[in-house]
């Protein structure tokens, strides 16, 4: 549904929310390993997530790394999609048609419309903190890497 970069951004943000604090920052190598992503690709993704400290914060230097504030953790998951430039996914036709509308719908329009509304609700109602909390309770996982 999303690009590989956005999938990694979702995983990275949830991992950072779960494991970091302003006092305990995470390094790029740890994040990349935890989300099973190449380190250089993870660095590029984190650049987008840290732009203007909109979501993830970073500090350079020997005691530096990535972390999230409590306020950032309370943000909706959809913010990650916005920062990754994928917010349009909920506005476009499921078949990729440019002129799909209520007046001239594609063959899947009517069936996909309620699904699209459910997805919008899911990504706007769930917070990053709530997803990270599920990982803490061990009822879910994000790493698909080898252990």
PDB file of C-alpha atoms in Angstrom, residues 5 12 15-17 47 52 54 69 73 81 88 97 102 106 126 129 144:
ATOM      1  CA  UNK A   5      10.521   4.170   2.521  1.00  0.00           C
ATOM      2  CA  UNK A  12      11.369   3.537  12.722  1.00  0.00           C
ATOM      3  CA  UNK A  15      10.588   1.959  17.467  1.00  0.00           C
ATOM      4  CA  UNK A  16      11.969   5.384  18.413  1.00  0.00           C
ATOM      5  CA  UNK A  17       8.772   6.196  20.319  1.00  0.00           C
ATOM      6  CA  UNK A  47      16.252  13.058   7.608  1.00  0.00           C
ATOM      7  CA  UNK A  52      12.102  20.981  11.493  1.00  0.00           C
ATOM      8  CA  UNK A  54       8.254  17.936  13.238  1.00  0.00           C
ATOM      9  CA  UNK A  69       9.239  14.025  22.877  1.00  0.00           C
ATOM     10  CA  UNK A  73       4.452  10.540  20.548  1.00  0.00           C
ATOM     11  CA  UNK A  81       2.524   9.560   5.941  1.00  0.00           C
ATOM     12  CA  UNK A  88      -2.277  11.567  -1.168  1.00  0.00           C
ATOM     13  CA  UNK A  97      -7.402   6.691 -12.523  1.00  0.00           C
ATOM     14  CA  UNK A 102     -18.778   9.944  -7.556  1.00  0.00           C
ATOM     15  CA  UNK A 106     -14.106   3.371 -11.526  1.00  0.00           C
ATOM     16  CA  UNK A 126      -4.244   5.895  16.248  1.00  0.00           C
ATOM     17  CA  UNK A 129       2.321   6.264  21.323  1.00  0.00           C
ATOM     18  CA  UNK A 144      11.176  -8.910  10.752  1.00  0.00           C
TER      19      UNK A 144
END
